[in-house]
PDB file of C-alpha atoms in Angstrom:
ATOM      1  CA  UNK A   1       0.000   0.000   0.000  1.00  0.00           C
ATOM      2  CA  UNK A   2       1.490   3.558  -1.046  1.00  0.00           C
ATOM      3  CA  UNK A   3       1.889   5.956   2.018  1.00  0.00           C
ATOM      4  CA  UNK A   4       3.164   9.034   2.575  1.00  0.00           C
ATOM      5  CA  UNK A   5       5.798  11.063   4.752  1.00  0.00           C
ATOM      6  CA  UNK A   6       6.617  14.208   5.128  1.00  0.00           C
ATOM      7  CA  UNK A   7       9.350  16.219   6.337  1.00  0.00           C
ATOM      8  CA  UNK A   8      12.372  18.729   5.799  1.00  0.00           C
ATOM      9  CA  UNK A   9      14.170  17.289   2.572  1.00  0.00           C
ATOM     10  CA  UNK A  10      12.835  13.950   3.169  1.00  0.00           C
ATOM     11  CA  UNK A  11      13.533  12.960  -0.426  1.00  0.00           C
ATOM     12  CA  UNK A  12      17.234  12.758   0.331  1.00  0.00           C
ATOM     13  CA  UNK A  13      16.082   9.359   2.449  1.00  0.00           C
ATOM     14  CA  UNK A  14      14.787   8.049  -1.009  1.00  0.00           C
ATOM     15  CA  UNK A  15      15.996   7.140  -4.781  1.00  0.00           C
ATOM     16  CA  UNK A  16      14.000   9.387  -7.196  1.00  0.00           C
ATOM     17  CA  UNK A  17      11.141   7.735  -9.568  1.00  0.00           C
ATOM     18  CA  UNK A  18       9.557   9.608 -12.736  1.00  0.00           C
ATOM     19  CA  UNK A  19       6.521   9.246 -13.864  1.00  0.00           C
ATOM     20  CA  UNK A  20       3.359  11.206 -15.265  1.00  0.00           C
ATOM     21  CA  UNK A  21      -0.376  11.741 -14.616  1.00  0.00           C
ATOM     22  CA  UNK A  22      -2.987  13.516 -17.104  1.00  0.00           C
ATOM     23  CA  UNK A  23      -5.967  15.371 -16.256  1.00  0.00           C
ATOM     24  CA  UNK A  24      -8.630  14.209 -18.862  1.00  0.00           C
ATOM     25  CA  UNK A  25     -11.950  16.627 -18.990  1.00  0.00           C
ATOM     26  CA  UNK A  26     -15.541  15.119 -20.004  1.00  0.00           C
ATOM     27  CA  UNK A  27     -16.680  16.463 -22.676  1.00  0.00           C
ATOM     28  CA  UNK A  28     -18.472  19.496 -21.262  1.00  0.00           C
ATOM     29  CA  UNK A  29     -15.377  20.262 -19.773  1.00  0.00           C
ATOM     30  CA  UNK A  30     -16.809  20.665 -15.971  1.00  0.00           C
ATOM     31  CA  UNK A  31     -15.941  16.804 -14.674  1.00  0.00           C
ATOM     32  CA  UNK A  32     -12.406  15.400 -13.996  1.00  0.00           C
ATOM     33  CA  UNK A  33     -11.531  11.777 -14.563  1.00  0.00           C
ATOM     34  CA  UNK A  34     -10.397   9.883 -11.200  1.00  0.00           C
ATOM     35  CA  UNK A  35      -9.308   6.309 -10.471  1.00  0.00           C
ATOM     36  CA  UNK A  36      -9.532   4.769  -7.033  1.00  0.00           C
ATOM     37  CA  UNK A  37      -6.587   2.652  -6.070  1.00  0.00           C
ATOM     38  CA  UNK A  38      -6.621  -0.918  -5.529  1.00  0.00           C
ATOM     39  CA  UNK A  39      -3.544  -0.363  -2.812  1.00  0.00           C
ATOM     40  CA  UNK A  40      -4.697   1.902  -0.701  1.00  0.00           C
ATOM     41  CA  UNK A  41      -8.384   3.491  -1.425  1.00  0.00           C
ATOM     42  CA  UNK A  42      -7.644   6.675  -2.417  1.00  0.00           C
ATOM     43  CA  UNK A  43      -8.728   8.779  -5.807  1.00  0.00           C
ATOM     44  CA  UNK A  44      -6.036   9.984  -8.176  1.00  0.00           C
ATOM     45  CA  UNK A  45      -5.667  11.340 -11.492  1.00  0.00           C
ATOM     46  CA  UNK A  46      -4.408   8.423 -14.122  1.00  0.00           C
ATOM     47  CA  UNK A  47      -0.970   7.886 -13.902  1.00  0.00           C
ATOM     48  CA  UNK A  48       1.994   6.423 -13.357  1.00  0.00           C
ATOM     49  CA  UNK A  49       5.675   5.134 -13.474  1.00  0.00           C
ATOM     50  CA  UNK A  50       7.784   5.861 -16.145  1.00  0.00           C
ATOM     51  CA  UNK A  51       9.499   2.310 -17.620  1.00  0.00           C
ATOM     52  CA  UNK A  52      12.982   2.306 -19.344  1.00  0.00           C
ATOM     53  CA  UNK A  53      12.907   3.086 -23.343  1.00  0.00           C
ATOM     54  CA  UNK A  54       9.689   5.355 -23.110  1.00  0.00           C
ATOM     55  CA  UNK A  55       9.210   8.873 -23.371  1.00  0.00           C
ATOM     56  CA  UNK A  56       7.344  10.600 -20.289  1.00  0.00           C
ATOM     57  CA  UNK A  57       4.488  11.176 -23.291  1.00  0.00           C
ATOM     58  CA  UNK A  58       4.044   7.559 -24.024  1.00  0.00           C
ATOM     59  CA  UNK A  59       4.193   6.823 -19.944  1.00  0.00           C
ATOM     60  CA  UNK A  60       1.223   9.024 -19.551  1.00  0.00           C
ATOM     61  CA  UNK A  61      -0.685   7.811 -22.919  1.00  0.00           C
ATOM     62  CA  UNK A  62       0.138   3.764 -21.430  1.00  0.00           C
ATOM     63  CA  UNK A  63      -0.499   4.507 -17.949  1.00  0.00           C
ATOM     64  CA  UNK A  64      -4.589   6.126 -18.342  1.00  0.00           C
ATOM     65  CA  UNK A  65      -4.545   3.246 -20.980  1.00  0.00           C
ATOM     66  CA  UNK A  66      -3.973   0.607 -18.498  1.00  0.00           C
ATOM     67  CA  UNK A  67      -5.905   2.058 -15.751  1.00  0.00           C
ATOM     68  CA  UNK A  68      -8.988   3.154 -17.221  1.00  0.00           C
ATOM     69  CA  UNK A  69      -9.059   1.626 -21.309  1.00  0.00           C
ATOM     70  CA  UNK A  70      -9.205   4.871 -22.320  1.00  0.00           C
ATOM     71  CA  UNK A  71      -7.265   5.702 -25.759  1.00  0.00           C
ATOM     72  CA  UNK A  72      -6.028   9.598 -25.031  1.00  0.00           C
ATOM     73  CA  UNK A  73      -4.197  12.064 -26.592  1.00  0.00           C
ATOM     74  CA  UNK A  74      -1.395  14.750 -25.004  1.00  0.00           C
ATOM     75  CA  UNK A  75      -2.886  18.124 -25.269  1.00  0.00           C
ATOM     76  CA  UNK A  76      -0.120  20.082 -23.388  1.00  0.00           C
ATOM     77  CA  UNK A  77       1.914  19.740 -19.988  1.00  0.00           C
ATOM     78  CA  UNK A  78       0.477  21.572 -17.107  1.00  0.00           C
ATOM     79  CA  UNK A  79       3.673  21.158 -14.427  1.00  0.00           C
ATOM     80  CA  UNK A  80       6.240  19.111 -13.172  1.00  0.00           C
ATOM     81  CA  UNK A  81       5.924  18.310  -9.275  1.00  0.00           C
ATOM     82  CA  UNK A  82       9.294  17.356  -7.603  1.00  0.00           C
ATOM     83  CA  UNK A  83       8.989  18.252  -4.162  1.00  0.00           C
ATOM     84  CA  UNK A  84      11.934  17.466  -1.922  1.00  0.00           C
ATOM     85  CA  UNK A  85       9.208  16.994   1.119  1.00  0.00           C
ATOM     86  CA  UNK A  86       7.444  14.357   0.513  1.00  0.00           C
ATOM     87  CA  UNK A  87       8.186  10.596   0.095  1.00  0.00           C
ATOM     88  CA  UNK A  88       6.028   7.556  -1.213  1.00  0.00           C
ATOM     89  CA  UNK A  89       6.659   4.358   0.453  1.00  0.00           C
ATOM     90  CA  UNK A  90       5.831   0.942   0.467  1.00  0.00           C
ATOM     91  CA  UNK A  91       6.000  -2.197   2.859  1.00  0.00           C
ATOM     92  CA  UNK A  92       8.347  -3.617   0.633  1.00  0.00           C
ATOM     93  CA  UNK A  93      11.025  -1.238   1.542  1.00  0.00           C
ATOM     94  CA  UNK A  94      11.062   0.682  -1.257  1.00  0.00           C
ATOM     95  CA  UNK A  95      10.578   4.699  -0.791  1.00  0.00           C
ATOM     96  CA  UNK A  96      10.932   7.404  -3.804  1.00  0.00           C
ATOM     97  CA  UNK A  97      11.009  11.041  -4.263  1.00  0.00           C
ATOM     98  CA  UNK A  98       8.653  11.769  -7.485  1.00  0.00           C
ATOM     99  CA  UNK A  99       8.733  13.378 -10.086  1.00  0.00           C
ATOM    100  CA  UNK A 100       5.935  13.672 -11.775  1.00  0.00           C
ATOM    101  CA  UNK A 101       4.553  15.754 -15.533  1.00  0.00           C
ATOM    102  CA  UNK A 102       0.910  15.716 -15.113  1.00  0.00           C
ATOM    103  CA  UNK A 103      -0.401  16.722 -18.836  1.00  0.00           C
ATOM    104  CA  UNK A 104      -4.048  17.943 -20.008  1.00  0.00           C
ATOM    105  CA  UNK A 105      -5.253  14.869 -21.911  1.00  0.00           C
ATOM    106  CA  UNK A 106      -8.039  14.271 -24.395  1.00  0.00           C
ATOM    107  CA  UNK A 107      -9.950  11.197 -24.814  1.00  0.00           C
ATOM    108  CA  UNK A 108     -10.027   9.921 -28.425  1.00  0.00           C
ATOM    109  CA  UNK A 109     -11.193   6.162 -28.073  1.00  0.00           C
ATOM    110  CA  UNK A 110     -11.278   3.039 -25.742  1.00  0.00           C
ATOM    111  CA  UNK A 111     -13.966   2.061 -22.851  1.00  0.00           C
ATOM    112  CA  UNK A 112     -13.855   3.814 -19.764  1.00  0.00           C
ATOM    113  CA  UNK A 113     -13.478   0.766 -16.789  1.00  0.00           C
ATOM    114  CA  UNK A 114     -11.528  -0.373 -14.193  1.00  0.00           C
ATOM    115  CA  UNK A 115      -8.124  -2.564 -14.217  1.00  0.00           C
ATOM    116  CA  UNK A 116      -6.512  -4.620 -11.752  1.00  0.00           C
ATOM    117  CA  UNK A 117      -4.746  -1.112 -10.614  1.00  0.00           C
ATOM    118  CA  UNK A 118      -8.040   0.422 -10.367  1.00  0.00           C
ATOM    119  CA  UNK A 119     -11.813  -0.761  -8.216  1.00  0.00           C
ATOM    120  CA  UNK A 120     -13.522   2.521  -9.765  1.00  0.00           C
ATOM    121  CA  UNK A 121     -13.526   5.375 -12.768  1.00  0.00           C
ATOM    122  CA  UNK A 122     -15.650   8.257 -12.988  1.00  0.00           C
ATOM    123  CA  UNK A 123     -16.016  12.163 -14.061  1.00  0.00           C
ATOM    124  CA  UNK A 124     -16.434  14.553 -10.740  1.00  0.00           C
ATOM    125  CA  UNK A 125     -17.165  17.794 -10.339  1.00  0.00           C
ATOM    126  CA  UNK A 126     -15.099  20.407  -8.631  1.00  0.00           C
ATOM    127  CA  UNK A 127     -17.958  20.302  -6.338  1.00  0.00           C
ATOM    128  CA  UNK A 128     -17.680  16.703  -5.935  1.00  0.00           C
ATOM    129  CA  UNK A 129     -14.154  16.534  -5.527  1.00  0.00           C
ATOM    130  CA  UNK A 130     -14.109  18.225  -2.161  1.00  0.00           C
ATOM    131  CA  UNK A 131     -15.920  14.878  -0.820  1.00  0.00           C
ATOM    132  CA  UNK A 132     -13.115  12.407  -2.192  1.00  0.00           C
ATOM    133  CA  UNK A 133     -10.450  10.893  -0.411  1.00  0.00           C
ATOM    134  CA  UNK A 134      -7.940  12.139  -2.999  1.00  0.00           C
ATOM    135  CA  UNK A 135      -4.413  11.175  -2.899  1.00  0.00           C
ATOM    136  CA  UNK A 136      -2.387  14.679  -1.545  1.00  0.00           C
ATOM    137  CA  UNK A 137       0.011  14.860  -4.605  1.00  0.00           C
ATOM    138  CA  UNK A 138      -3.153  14.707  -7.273  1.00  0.00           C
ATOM    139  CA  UNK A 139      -4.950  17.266  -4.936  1.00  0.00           C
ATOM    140  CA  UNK A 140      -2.224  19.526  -5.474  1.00  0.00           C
ATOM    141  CA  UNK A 141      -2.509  19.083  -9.125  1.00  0.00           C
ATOM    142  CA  UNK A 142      -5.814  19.431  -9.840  1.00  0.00           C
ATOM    143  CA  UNK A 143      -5.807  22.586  -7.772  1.00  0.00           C
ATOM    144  CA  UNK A 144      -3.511  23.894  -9.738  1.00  0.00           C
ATOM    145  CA  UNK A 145      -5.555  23.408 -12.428  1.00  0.00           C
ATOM    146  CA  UNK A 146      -9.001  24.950 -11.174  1.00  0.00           C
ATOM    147  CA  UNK A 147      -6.598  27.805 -10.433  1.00  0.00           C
ATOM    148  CA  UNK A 148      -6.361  29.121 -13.872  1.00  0.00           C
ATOM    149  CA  UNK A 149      -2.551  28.269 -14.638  1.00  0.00           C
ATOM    150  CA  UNK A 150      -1.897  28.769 -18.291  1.00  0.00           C
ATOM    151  CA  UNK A 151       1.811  27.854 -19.038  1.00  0.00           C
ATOM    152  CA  UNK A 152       3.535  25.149 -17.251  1.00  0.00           C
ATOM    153  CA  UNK A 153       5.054  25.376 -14.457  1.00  0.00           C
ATOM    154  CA  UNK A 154       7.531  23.492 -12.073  1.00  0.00           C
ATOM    155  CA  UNK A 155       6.524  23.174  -8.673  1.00  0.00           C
TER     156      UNK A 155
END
């Protein structure tokens, strides 16, 4: 099960992992796409690892494949998250420092369902998101979107 700590430049206690996440819009544009995790519970934006000989475009484009059957497109990267203070960790032992692209994605074929990563898929509102366990480093990222950001940004 993923877990999280937190402290001053925890992620030197870790090896760093890349990966990506997209933030796919229904087609009104008001609802967000979430999984829930199989691990752990929690809601999060479609995403994940990064594995040797791909480009963090293809990750994202494989990962909301896997997760939800969903065939997207890469509109545009809205950040990179790095942050030094957090850590993900396992009970295997392992614990990494992400970094993460989360991109604005576009559906353009597949089924939407669930995966053996994933018990549920679904479009929320911004309303509906304040009731949702929601893992914290997708909650930042989805905030950052409903702020307005326009250009990417590193965080």
């Amino acid at each position: 099960m993923a877990q999280y700590a937190y402290g001053d430049r925890i992620g030197r206690t870790a090896q760093l992992k890349f990966g990506a996440s997209a933030l796919i819009l229904n087609d009104t544009g008001e609802h967000i796409l979430l999984t829930r995790r199989t691990d752990n519970g929690r809601w999060c934006l479609p995403g994940g690892a990064m594995d040797p000989g791909e480009s963090v475009e293809e990750c994202c484009i494989r990962e909301v494949w896997e997760e939800t059957g969903l065939v997207v497109r890469v509109v545009r990267l809205l950040g990179v998250y790095s942050t030094p203070h957090r850590v993900t960790y396992y009970a295997d032992g392992h614990r990494w420092q992400i970094i993460a692209a989360n991109f604005l994605a576009e559906i353009t074929g597949g089924t939407l369902g669930v995966s053996d990563e994933t018990t549920a898929v679904d479009f929320f509102s911004p309303a509906d998101l304040a009731t949702l366990d929601i893992v914290d480093s997708h909650q930042e990222r989805i905030q950052d979107f409903f702020a307005g950001q326009e250009a990417a940004f590193v965080r």
